[in-house]
Amino acid sequence: MKNKKNHSQINTIWDVDNLPIKYPLKIRNIYEKIYKENRRSYTNWIDKIGKRFCGDIDWWMTLPSLRNPYANKLLNYLCVIDTIQKLNYKNLNLKTDSIAFANLLNLKFKKYNVKVEVNSKKNILVPLIGKFIKSILFQLIIYFFIKFFKKKNEINEKKIILVDKFFTFKNKQNSSYFPSFIKAKNVRIVPTIIPTLNFIKLIKIFKSLSKNKEKILYKEQYIKFSDLFFSFTHLLRRRKFLKYKYNYKSINISALIFEELSSYDDFYSINNGLLNYRFFLRLSENNINIFKSFNWFENQIIDKGWNFGFRKFFSQNQKNSFGYQDFNKHYNLVSNSPSFLEKSSKVTPEKIIIISDYFKKITKDFLKNQKLITGQSERFKDLDNLKLLSFKKRTKILTVLCGIKKIDQELVKLVVKACSIDKNLRIIIKPHPILDLSHIFPMNNLPQNLTVYNDDLKKILRKSLICITAGPSSALLESVSCGVYNILPEIECGTDKNISIFEIKKNQYSLIRNSYELLKQIKFVLKNKQKINIKKKVIVKSHSKKIKLLFN
């Protein structure tokens, strides 16, 4: 009689750097439960290891301090460790992109017959150096151009309000970050230019700035060359964090932290974060009274440099710091919700302006006493007044991408397969503005019943019956506001948490994990749309508090 293999005898292959939708089913279910439990403890743990460095601006420019799962893999790897310990079988073949993590797992779980291999040993040094040089060139070009060609305007007002605003070569995008401040006499816009070494795009950006009727204050007119040198040499200074030991639940994970510290290559953000910090130092030296600060607040390292600089060098006004979040909230963007250490270290604003009361709970996830203001939205101000086609008359099935390549690739694969199975199905796909569809999927392989739409999202959502979306974007906020039935592929963990933010009834959305479930759900909605009662839901109110009222 043949012996049946039990779980402990079966070799399970798990690539831990894949998205959760590609994990083995049993592992996915355990991992997701742990992931949800670990969000808070992970944030507290990052606070704990960062406490000794909290007064050092260099720490806030590092990858571990960022708490962004889309930028670093610490939360993922810590959940993997906890998942392995929960599994009831031993033979496990793991794959990972991280050499440090592979070594850690091989050492920790050797007796469990857990084998770990590295996917491919990439040479990270050459790309790291390349990005470092490009970031220096970009910063030098911006610095010297402004120094030589932009006249430094005198500041006569006694109380100045600074507004942190991004500028790209796309004029429409430039006008969506904040309301217009043309008539505000004591307001100065401080531009942060989105990085590019394309001179045609740079010329477009500076033309846009020249035509802007708001009062512009360039930080490059105040910072010194020594400040540029300070930002460029962070790469050397961050080595000071390597001499410490880092433990997670009595496991020494120092090598993993060292890898995260050493491999972080977003030098554009690092440079701008540090220059924001030094900008406020130079303003204080020039005796310019910055009375209030408005930061476009995603809690990225650029923002931490801005807020730390204002709140440290203008400590008399530091409670007048505001962070503006004119965007949707996403469960996996852990960093969007401030931590206790970030607040006490003053690298986040005193008050955060959110655009919907639905976002109060998630914004206070890790900090219950965070001060919030529900304010106006510039990006979604038309949603409340949008005229919608009756749900029962709608026919369009829309897929909206989020701009994160790995997530979009999985979403497109799901939709392409569904279209290939059912040739009568008609699906429209809306790429994200920051990521061309051709970089996600071969355009020649798109089925004929899948068409691409590049126009305004609201125009098509008002006529859409179904919206299929995943990842951190505004799509879910807009589709819920337009009374659309949402189908949410569980590509990441916590997809159910994203829809729960909007308090949507269970018969108005569905969660799926493969193309067959997607196709089944689409057919169900098409067949039963006369019975499904979905109405417009007001998420962003047009009468919320105006930003200008906070200027007094």
Coordinates of C-alpha atoms in Angstrom, one line a residue:
M1 CA 0.0 0.0 0.0
K2 CA 1.4 3.4 -1.1
N3 CA 1.9 6.0 1.6
K4 CA 0.1 9.2 1.0
K5 CA 2.3 12.3 1.4
N6 CA 1.2 14.7 4.1
H7 CA 1.9 18.4 4.3
S8 CA 5.2 17.8 6.1
Q9 CA 6.5 15.7 3.2
I10 CA 5.4 18.0 0.3
N11 CA 8.0 20.5 -1.0
T12 CA 6.2 23.8 -1.4
I13 CA 7.8 26.5 -3.5
W14 CA 7.2 30.1 -2.4
D15 CA 8.8 33.2 -4.0
V16 CA 8.4 35.7 -1.1
D17 CA 9.1 38.7 -3.4
N18 CA 6.1 37.9 -5.5
L19 CA 2.8 39.6 -4.9
P20 CA 0.5 37.7 -2.5
I21 CA -1.9 36.7 -5.4
K22 CA 0.9 34.4 -6.6
Y23 CA 1.6 32.8 -3.2
P24 CA 0.5 29.1 -2.6
L25 CA -3.1 29.3 -1.3
K26 CA -2.5 28.0 2.3
I27 CA 0.5 30.3 2.7
R28 CA -1.4 33.3 1.3
N29 CA -4.2 32.9 3.9
I30 CA -1.8 32.6 6.8
Y31 CA 0.5 35.4 5.5
E32 CA -2.4 37.8 5.0
K33 CA -3.7 37.3 8.5
I34 CA -0.2 38.0 9.9
Y35 CA 0.2 41.0 7.6
K36 CA -2.9 42.6 8.9
E37 CA -1.9 41.9 12.5
N38 CA 1.7 43.1 11.9
R39 CA 0.9 46.6 10.4
R40 CA 0.7 48.2 13.8
S41 CA 3.5 46.2 15.5
Y42 CA 5.8 46.9 12.5
T43 CA 5.2 50.6 12.8
N44 CA 5.9 50.4 16.6
W45 CA 9.0 48.4 15.9
I46 CA 10.4 50.9 13.4
D47 CA 9.7 53.6 16.0
K48 CA 11.7 51.6 18.5
I49 CA 14.8 51.0 16.4
G50 CA 14.7 54.7 15.2
K51 CA 14.3 56.3 18.7
R52 CA 18.0 56.7 19.2
F53 CA 18.3 58.5 15.8
C54 CA 15.1 60.6 15.9
G55 CA 16.9 64.0 16.1
D56 CA 19.2 63.1 13.2
I57 CA 17.8 64.3 9.8
D58 CA 19.9 61.6 8.1
W59 CA 17.9 58.8 9.7
W60 CA 14.7 60.2 8.3
M61 CA 16.3 60.0 4.8
T62 CA 16.8 56.2 5.1
L63 CA 14.6 53.4 3.7
P64 CA 13.9 51.6 7.0
S65 CA 12.4 54.8 8.5
L66 CA 10.1 55.3 5.5
R67 CA 7.6 52.5 6.3
N68 CA 6.5 52.3 2.7
P69 CA 5.9 48.7 1.6
Y70 CA 6.1 49.8 -2.1
A71 CA 9.6 51.2 -1.5
N72 CA 11.0 48.7 1.0
K73 CA 10.4 45.1 1.8
L74 CA 10.9 45.0 5.6
L75 CA 7.2 44.5 6.4
N76 CA 7.0 41.7 3.9
Y77 CA 10.1 40.0 5.1
L78 CA 9.1 40.2 8.8
C79 CA 5.6 38.7 7.9
V80 CA 7.4 35.9 6.0
I81 CA 9.4 35.0 9.2
D82 CA 6.2 34.9 11.2
T83 CA 4.4 32.9 8.5
I84 CA 7.1 30.2 8.4
Q85 CA 6.8 29.8 12.2
K86 CA 3.1 29.3 11.9
L87 CA 3.1 26.7 9.1
N88 CA 2.6 23.1 10.2
Y89 CA 4.9 21.6 7.6
K90 CA 8.6 21.7 7.3
N91 CA 9.8 21.1 3.7
L92 CA 9.7 24.5 2.2
N93 CA 11.6 25.9 -0.8
L94 CA 11.8 29.7 -0.7
K95 CA 13.0 32.2 -3.3
T96 CA 13.9 35.8 -2.6
D97 CA 15.6 38.7 -4.2
S98 CA 17.5 39.5 -1.0
I99 CA 20.9 37.9 -0.2
A100 CA 20.7 39.1 3.4
F101 CA 17.2 37.6 3.8
A102 CA 18.2 34.3 2.2
N103 CA 21.1 33.9 4.6
L104 CA 18.9 34.9 7.6
L105 CA 16.3 32.3 6.7
N106 CA 18.8 29.5 6.0
L107 CA 20.4 30.1 9.4
K108 CA 17.1 30.5 11.4
F109 CA 15.1 27.6 9.9
K110 CA 17.8 25.1 9.0
K111 CA 16.4 22.5 11.3
Y112 CA 13.0 22.8 9.6
N113 CA 14.5 21.8 6.3
V114 CA 13.6 25.2 4.9
K115 CA 15.8 25.9 1.8
V116 CA 16.2 29.4 0.5
E117 CA 17.7 30.5 -2.8
V118 CA 18.3 33.9 -4.3
N119 CA 16.4 34.6 -7.5
S120 CA 19.3 36.3 -9.3
K121 CA 22.4 38.0 -7.9
K122 CA 22.1 41.4 -9.5
N123 CA 25.0 43.9 -9.5
I124 CA 23.3 46.8 -7.6
L125 CA 26.5 48.9 -7.4
V126 CA 26.5 50.1 -11.0
P127 CA 22.9 51.2 -11.1
L128 CA 23.3 52.8 -7.7
I129 CA 26.3 54.8 -8.9
G130 CA 24.4 55.7 -12.1
K131 CA 21.4 57.0 -10.2
F132 CA 23.6 58.9 -7.8
I133 CA 25.4 60.7 -10.6
K134 CA 22.2 61.5 -12.4
S135 CA 20.7 63.0 -9.2
I136 CA 23.7 65.2 -8.7
L137 CA 23.6 66.4 -12.3
F138 CA 19.9 67.2 -12.0
Q139 CA 20.3 69.1 -8.8
L140 CA 23.3 71.1 -10.1
I141 CA 21.4 72.1 -13.2
I142 CA 18.4 73.3 -11.2
Y143 CA 20.6 75.1 -8.7
F144 CA 22.8 77.0 -11.2
F145 CA 19.9 77.9 -13.6
I146 CA 17.9 79.5 -10.8
K147 CA 20.9 81.2 -9.3
F148 CA 21.8 82.8 -12.6
F149 CA 18.5 83.3 -14.4
K150 CA 15.8 83.8 -11.7
K151 CA 15.7 87.1 -9.9
K152 CA 15.5 86.9 -6.2
N153 CA 12.4 88.8 -5.1
E154 CA 12.4 90.8 -1.9
I155 CA 10.1 89.7 0.9
N156 CA 8.4 92.6 2.7
E157 CA 5.6 90.9 4.5
K158 CA 6.1 90.3 8.2
K159 CA 4.3 86.9 8.2
I160 CA 5.0 84.5 5.3
I161 CA 3.1 81.4 4.5
L162 CA 5.0 78.8 2.5
V163 CA 3.2 76.2 0.2
D164 CA 5.1 73.1 -0.9
K165 CA 4.1 72.3 -4.5
F166 CA 5.4 69.9 -7.2
F167 CA 5.9 71.0 -10.8
T168 CA 6.1 68.8 -13.9
F169 CA 6.1 69.6 -17.6
K170 CA 2.3 68.8 -17.6
N171 CA 0.4 72.0 -16.8
K172 CA -2.8 70.2 -15.9
Q173 CA -1.1 68.2 -13.3
N174 CA 0.6 71.3 -11.8
S175 CA -2.8 72.9 -11.1
S176 CA -4.1 69.9 -9.2
Y177 CA -1.8 69.9 -6.1
F178 CA -3.3 72.9 -4.3
P179 CA -6.0 75.5 -4.9
S180 CA -4.8 78.7 -6.5
F181 CA -3.2 81.3 -4.3
I182 CA -3.0 84.2 -6.8
K183 CA -4.7 86.7 -4.6
A184 CA -3.0 85.8 -1.4
K185 CA -0.4 88.5 -0.7
N186 CA 1.7 86.8 1.9
V187 CA 1.8 83.3 0.3
R188 CA 4.8 82.0 -1.5
I189 CA 4.8 78.8 -3.6
V190 CA 8.0 76.8 -3.1
P191 CA 8.4 74.6 -6.2
T192 CA 9.8 71.1 -6.2
I193 CA 10.7 70.1 -9.8
I194 CA 10.0 66.5 -10.8
P195 CA 13.4 65.0 -11.9
T196 CA 14.3 64.8 -15.5
L197 CA 17.5 65.3 -17.5
N198 CA 15.4 65.9 -20.6
F199 CA 16.1 69.6 -21.4
I200 CA 12.9 70.0 -23.5
K201 CA 10.9 68.9 -20.4
L202 CA 12.9 71.2 -18.1
I203 CA 12.3 74.1 -20.4
K204 CA 8.6 73.4 -20.3
I205 CA 8.6 73.3 -16.5
F206 CA 10.4 76.6 -16.2
K207 CA 8.0 78.1 -18.8
S208 CA 5.1 76.9 -16.7
L209 CA 6.7 78.5 -13.6
S210 CA 7.2 81.8 -15.4
K211 CA 3.6 81.9 -16.5
N212 CA 2.4 81.0 -13.0
K213 CA 0.7 84.1 -11.5
E214 CA 1.3 82.9 -7.9
K215 CA 4.3 84.3 -6.0
I216 CA 7.2 81.9 -6.3
L217 CA 10.0 81.4 -3.8
Y218 CA 12.8 79.2 -5.1
K219 CA 14.7 77.4 -2.3
E220 CA 17.8 77.5 -4.5
Q221 CA 17.9 81.3 -4.0
Y222 CA 18.6 80.7 -0.3
I223 CA 20.5 77.5 0.0
K224 CA 24.3 77.5 -0.4
F225 CA 26.6 75.2 -2.4
S226 CA 27.6 73.7 1.0
D227 CA 24.0 72.6 1.4
L228 CA 24.2 70.7 -1.9
F229 CA 27.4 69.1 -0.7
F230 CA 25.6 68.2 2.5
S231 CA 22.8 66.4 0.6
F232 CA 25.2 64.6 -1.8
T233 CA 27.3 63.2 1.0
H234 CA 24.4 61.6 2.8
L235 CA 25.4 58.4 1.0
L236 CA 28.6 58.4 3.2
R237 CA 26.9 59.6 6.4
R238 CA 24.3 56.9 6.4
R239 CA 27.0 54.4 7.1
K240 CA 26.9 55.5 10.8
F241 CA 23.7 53.5 11.2
L242 CA 25.5 50.3 10.2
K243 CA 27.4 50.0 13.5
Y244 CA 24.2 49.2 15.5
K245 CA 22.5 45.9 16.1
Y246 CA 18.9 45.4 15.1
N247 CA 16.7 42.6 16.5
Y248 CA 13.2 41.5 15.6
K249 CA 11.5 39.2 18.2
S250 CA 15.0 38.2 19.4
I251 CA 16.1 37.5 15.8
N252 CA 19.2 39.4 14.7
I253 CA 18.2 41.0 11.4
S254 CA 21.0 43.5 11.3
A255 CA 22.3 42.2 7.9
L256 CA 18.8 42.8 6.5
I257 CA 18.7 46.4 7.8
F258 CA 22.2 47.0 6.5
E259 CA 21.1 45.8 3.1
E260 CA 18.1 48.2 3.2
L261 CA 20.3 51.1 4.3
S262 CA 22.9 50.5 1.7
S263 CA 20.7 49.8 -1.3
Y264 CA 18.4 52.8 -1.1
D265 CA 18.8 54.6 -4.4
D266 CA 16.1 57.3 -4.5
F267 CA 18.8 60.0 -4.4
Y268 CA 16.4 62.6 -5.9
S269 CA 14.1 62.3 -2.8
I270 CA 17.1 62.2 -0.4
N271 CA 18.6 65.3 -1.9
N272 CA 15.3 67.2 -1.9
G273 CA 14.5 66.1 1.7
L274 CA 17.8 67.4 2.9
L275 CA 17.7 70.6 0.9
N276 CA 14.2 71.3 2.2
Y277 CA 15.6 70.9 5.7
R278 CA 18.6 73.3 5.0
F279 CA 16.2 75.7 3.2
F280 CA 14.5 76.5 6.4
L281 CA 17.8 76.9 8.2
R282 CA 18.9 79.5 5.6
L283 CA 15.5 81.3 5.8
S284 CA 15.9 81.6 9.6
E285 CA 19.4 83.0 9.2
N286 CA 18.0 85.6 6.8
N287 CA 15.5 86.6 9.5
I288 CA 12.5 85.8 7.3
N289 CA 9.5 85.0 9.4
I290 CA 7.8 81.9 8.1
F291 CA 4.5 82.0 10.0
K292 CA 2.8 78.9 8.5
S293 CA 3.8 75.9 6.4
F294 CA 1.6 73.9 4.0
N295 CA 3.2 70.6 2.9
W296 CA 1.9 68.3 0.2
F297 CA 2.0 65.4 2.7
E298 CA 2.5 61.8 1.7
N299 CA 4.9 61.3 4.5
Q300 CA 7.8 60.6 2.1
I301 CA 11.3 61.6 3.0
I302 CA 10.9 64.9 1.0
D303 CA 8.1 65.8 3.4
K304 CA 10.0 64.8 6.5
G305 CA 12.8 67.2 5.5
W306 CA 10.3 70.0 4.9
N307 CA 8.4 69.5 8.2
F308 CA 11.5 68.9 10.3
G309 CA 13.1 72.0 8.9
F310 CA 10.1 74.3 9.5
R311 CA 9.3 72.9 13.0
K312 CA 13.0 73.0 14.1
F313 CA 14.2 76.4 12.8
F314 CA 10.8 78.2 13.3
S315 CA 9.9 76.5 16.5
Q316 CA 7.9 79.6 17.7
N317 CA 5.5 78.8 14.8
Q318 CA 5.9 75.1 14.6
K319 CA 2.3 74.3 15.5
N320 CA 1.3 76.2 12.4
S321 CA 2.4 73.3 10.2
F322 CA -0.2 71.7 8.0
G323 CA -0.1 68.6 5.7
Y324 CA -2.4 68.5 2.8
Q325 CA -3.6 65.0 1.6
D326 CA -5.7 65.6 -1.5
F327 CA -5.7 61.9 -2.4
N328 CA -7.4 58.6 -1.7
K329 CA -6.2 56.5 1.3
H330 CA -4.9 52.9 0.8
Y331 CA -4.5 50.2 3.4
N332 CA -1.0 49.2 2.2
L333 CA 0.4 52.7 2.2
V334 CA 1.3 52.3 5.8
S335 CA 3.5 55.4 5.7
N336 CA 0.5 57.7 4.9
S337 CA -0.6 57.4 8.5
P338 CA 1.9 59.0 10.9
S339 CA 3.6 57.1 13.8
F340 CA 4.2 58.2 17.4
L341 CA 7.9 58.7 16.8
E342 CA 7.4 60.8 13.7
K343 CA 5.0 63.1 15.5
S344 CA 7.2 63.5 18.6
S345 CA 10.3 64.1 16.4
K346 CA 8.3 66.7 14.4
V347 CA 9.0 65.3 11.0
T348 CA 5.3 65.3 10.3
P349 CA 2.9 68.3 10.3
E350 CA 1.0 69.3 13.5
K351 CA -2.3 69.1 11.6
I352 CA -3.3 67.0 8.6
I353 CA -5.9 68.2 6.1
I354 CA -7.8 65.2 4.7
I355 CA -10.5 65.5 2.0
S356 CA -13.1 63.1 3.5
D357 CA -14.5 62.1 6.9
Y358 CA -14.2 58.5 5.6
F359 CA -10.4 58.9 5.9
K360 CA -10.3 59.8 9.6
K361 CA -10.0 56.3 11.0
I362 CA -7.1 55.1 8.7
T363 CA -5.2 58.4 9.1
K364 CA -5.2 57.9 12.8
D365 CA -4.4 54.2 12.6
F366 CA -1.1 54.5 14.6
L367 CA -1.7 57.8 16.3
K368 CA -5.1 58.4 17.8
N369 CA -4.4 62.0 18.9
Q370 CA -3.3 63.1 15.4
K371 CA -5.1 66.4 14.7
L372 CA -7.2 66.3 11.5
I373 CA -9.1 68.9 9.4
T374 CA -11.6 67.8 6.7
G375 CA -10.8 70.3 4.0
Q376 CA -11.6 71.1 0.4
S377 CA -10.3 68.9 -2.5
E378 CA -8.9 70.5 -5.6
R379 CA -8.5 67.2 -7.5
F380 CA -12.0 65.8 -6.8
K381 CA -14.0 69.0 -6.4
D382 CA -16.3 68.1 -9.4
L383 CA -17.2 64.6 -8.1
D384 CA -20.1 65.8 -6.0
N385 CA -21.8 67.6 -8.9
L386 CA -21.1 65.0 -11.6
K387 CA -24.2 63.9 -13.6
L388 CA -24.4 60.1 -13.7
L389 CA -26.1 57.8 -16.1
S390 CA -28.6 55.6 -14.3
F391 CA -27.0 52.4 -13.1
K392 CA -29.5 50.2 -14.9
K393 CA -28.7 51.9 -18.3
R394 CA -24.9 51.4 -18.0
T395 CA -23.0 48.8 -20.0
K396 CA -19.3 49.7 -19.9
I397 CA -16.8 47.5 -18.0
L398 CA -13.7 49.5 -17.0
T399 CA -10.3 48.4 -15.7
V400 CA -8.3 51.1 -14.1
L401 CA -4.5 50.7 -13.5
C402 CA -2.7 52.2 -10.5
G403 CA 0.8 53.1 -11.8
I404 CA 2.7 50.4 -9.9
K405 CA 4.2 48.1 -12.5
K406 CA 4.0 44.8 -10.6
I407 CA 0.4 45.3 -9.6
D408 CA -0.7 46.5 -13.0
Q409 CA 1.0 43.6 -14.7
E410 CA -1.1 41.1 -12.7
L411 CA -4.3 43.1 -13.2
V412 CA -3.8 43.2 -17.0
K413 CA -3.0 39.5 -17.1
L414 CA -6.3 38.8 -15.3
V415 CA -8.3 40.9 -17.6
V416 CA -6.6 39.7 -20.8
K417 CA -7.2 36.1 -19.9
A418 CA -10.9 36.9 -19.1
C419 CA -11.2 38.5 -22.5
S420 CA -9.5 35.6 -24.2
I421 CA -11.9 33.1 -22.6
D422 CA -15.0 35.0 -23.5
K423 CA -14.7 36.7 -26.9
N424 CA -18.0 38.4 -26.5
L425 CA -16.9 40.3 -23.5
R426 CA -15.9 44.0 -24.0
I427 CA -13.6 45.6 -21.5
I428 CA -12.0 49.1 -21.5
I429 CA -8.6 49.6 -19.9
K430 CA -7.5 53.0 -18.4
P431 CA -3.7 53.2 -17.9
H432 CA -2.2 55.3 -15.2
P433 CA -0.7 58.6 -16.4
I434 CA 2.7 57.8 -14.9
L435 CA 3.1 54.3 -16.5
D436 CA 2.6 53.6 -20.2
L437 CA 0.6 50.4 -21.0
S438 CA 3.3 49.3 -23.4
H439 CA 5.7 49.0 -20.4
I440 CA 3.3 46.6 -18.7
F441 CA 2.1 44.3 -21.4
P442 CA 3.0 43.8 -25.1
M443 CA 0.5 45.9 -27.0
N444 CA 0.4 43.4 -29.9
N445 CA -0.9 40.7 -27.5
L446 CA -3.9 42.6 -26.3
P447 CA -7.1 40.8 -27.4
Q448 CA -9.4 42.7 -29.8
N449 CA -12.2 42.9 -27.2
L450 CA -9.9 44.9 -24.8
T451 CA -9.7 48.6 -25.8
V452 CA -7.5 51.3 -24.3
Y453 CA -8.9 54.6 -23.0
N454 CA -6.6 57.6 -22.2
D455 CA -9.2 60.3 -21.6
D456 CA -10.4 61.7 -18.3
L457 CA -11.4 59.0 -15.8
K458 CA -14.5 60.7 -14.5
K459 CA -16.0 61.0 -18.0
I460 CA -16.1 57.2 -18.4
L461 CA -16.8 56.3 -14.8
R462 CA -20.1 58.1 -14.9
K463 CA -21.2 55.7 -17.7
S464 CA -19.5 52.5 -16.3
L465 CA -21.4 49.6 -14.9
I466 CA -18.3 47.8 -13.5
C467 CA -14.9 49.0 -12.4
I468 CA -12.0 46.5 -12.0
T469 CA -9.1 48.0 -10.1
A470 CA -6.2 47.3 -7.6
G471 CA -3.4 49.1 -5.9
P472 CA -3.0 52.6 -4.5
S473 CA -4.8 55.1 -6.8
S474 CA -7.8 57.3 -6.8
A475 CA -9.8 54.8 -8.9
L476 CA -11.7 53.3 -6.0
L477 CA -12.6 56.7 -4.5
E478 CA -13.9 57.9 -7.8
S479 CA -15.8 54.7 -8.8
V480 CA -17.6 54.6 -5.4
S481 CA -18.5 58.3 -5.8
C482 CA -19.9 57.5 -9.3
G483 CA -22.1 54.6 -8.0
V484 CA -20.2 51.9 -9.9
Y485 CA -20.1 48.1 -9.0
N486 CA -16.5 47.4 -8.0
I487 CA -14.6 44.1 -8.7
L488 CA -11.4 44.1 -6.7
P489 CA -8.7 41.5 -7.5
E490 CA -6.9 40.5 -4.3
I491 CA -3.5 41.1 -5.8
E492 CA -2.2 42.5 -2.5
C493 CA -3.1 41.9 1.1
G494 CA -5.9 44.0 2.7
T495 CA -8.0 44.5 -0.4
D496 CA -11.1 44.0 1.8
K497 CA -9.8 46.8 4.1
N498 CA -9.6 49.3 1.2
I499 CA -13.3 48.9 0.3
S500 CA -14.3 49.0 4.0
I501 CA -12.9 52.5 4.2
F502 CA -16.0 53.7 2.3
E503 CA -18.5 51.6 4.2
I504 CA -19.8 49.9 1.1
K505 CA -22.6 47.3 1.3
K506 CA -21.5 43.7 0.4
N507 CA -23.8 43.5 -2.6
Q508 CA -22.1 46.5 -4.3
Y509 CA -18.6 44.9 -4.7
S510 CA -16.8 41.6 -5.0
L511 CA -13.3 40.3 -4.3
I512 CA -11.7 37.9 -6.8
R513 CA -8.4 36.0 -7.1
N514 CA -8.3 34.7 -10.7
S515 CA -9.7 35.3 -14.2
Y516 CA -12.4 32.7 -13.9
E517 CA -13.8 34.3 -10.7
L518 CA -13.5 37.7 -12.5
L519 CA -15.4 36.4 -15.5
K520 CA -18.1 34.8 -13.3
Q521 CA -18.6 38.0 -11.4
I522 CA -18.8 40.2 -14.5
K523 CA -21.5 37.9 -15.9
F524 CA -23.4 37.9 -12.7
V525 CA -23.5 41.8 -12.6
L526 CA -24.5 42.0 -16.3
K527 CA -27.3 39.5 -15.7
N528 CA -28.6 41.0 -12.4
K529 CA -28.0 44.7 -12.9
Q530 CA -31.7 45.5 -12.8
K531 CA -31.8 44.0 -9.3
I532 CA -28.6 45.5 -8.0
N533 CA -29.3 48.9 -6.4
I534 CA -26.2 51.1 -6.4
K535 CA -26.4 54.9 -6.0
K536 CA -23.9 57.7 -6.0
K537 CA -22.1 58.0 -2.6
V538 CA -20.8 61.4 -1.6
I539 CA -17.2 60.8 -0.4
V540 CA -15.7 64.2 -1.0
K541 CA -18.1 67.1 0.0
S542 CA -17.9 70.2 -2.1
H543 CA -18.6 72.4 1.0
S544 CA -15.7 71.2 3.1
K545 CA -13.4 73.8 4.8
K546 CA -11.5 76.0 2.3
I547 CA -7.8 76.0 2.6
K548 CA -7.6 79.8 2.5
L549 CA -9.5 80.0 5.8
L550 CA -6.5 78.4 7.5
F551 CA -4.2 81.3 6.3
N552 CA -5.3 83.7 9.1

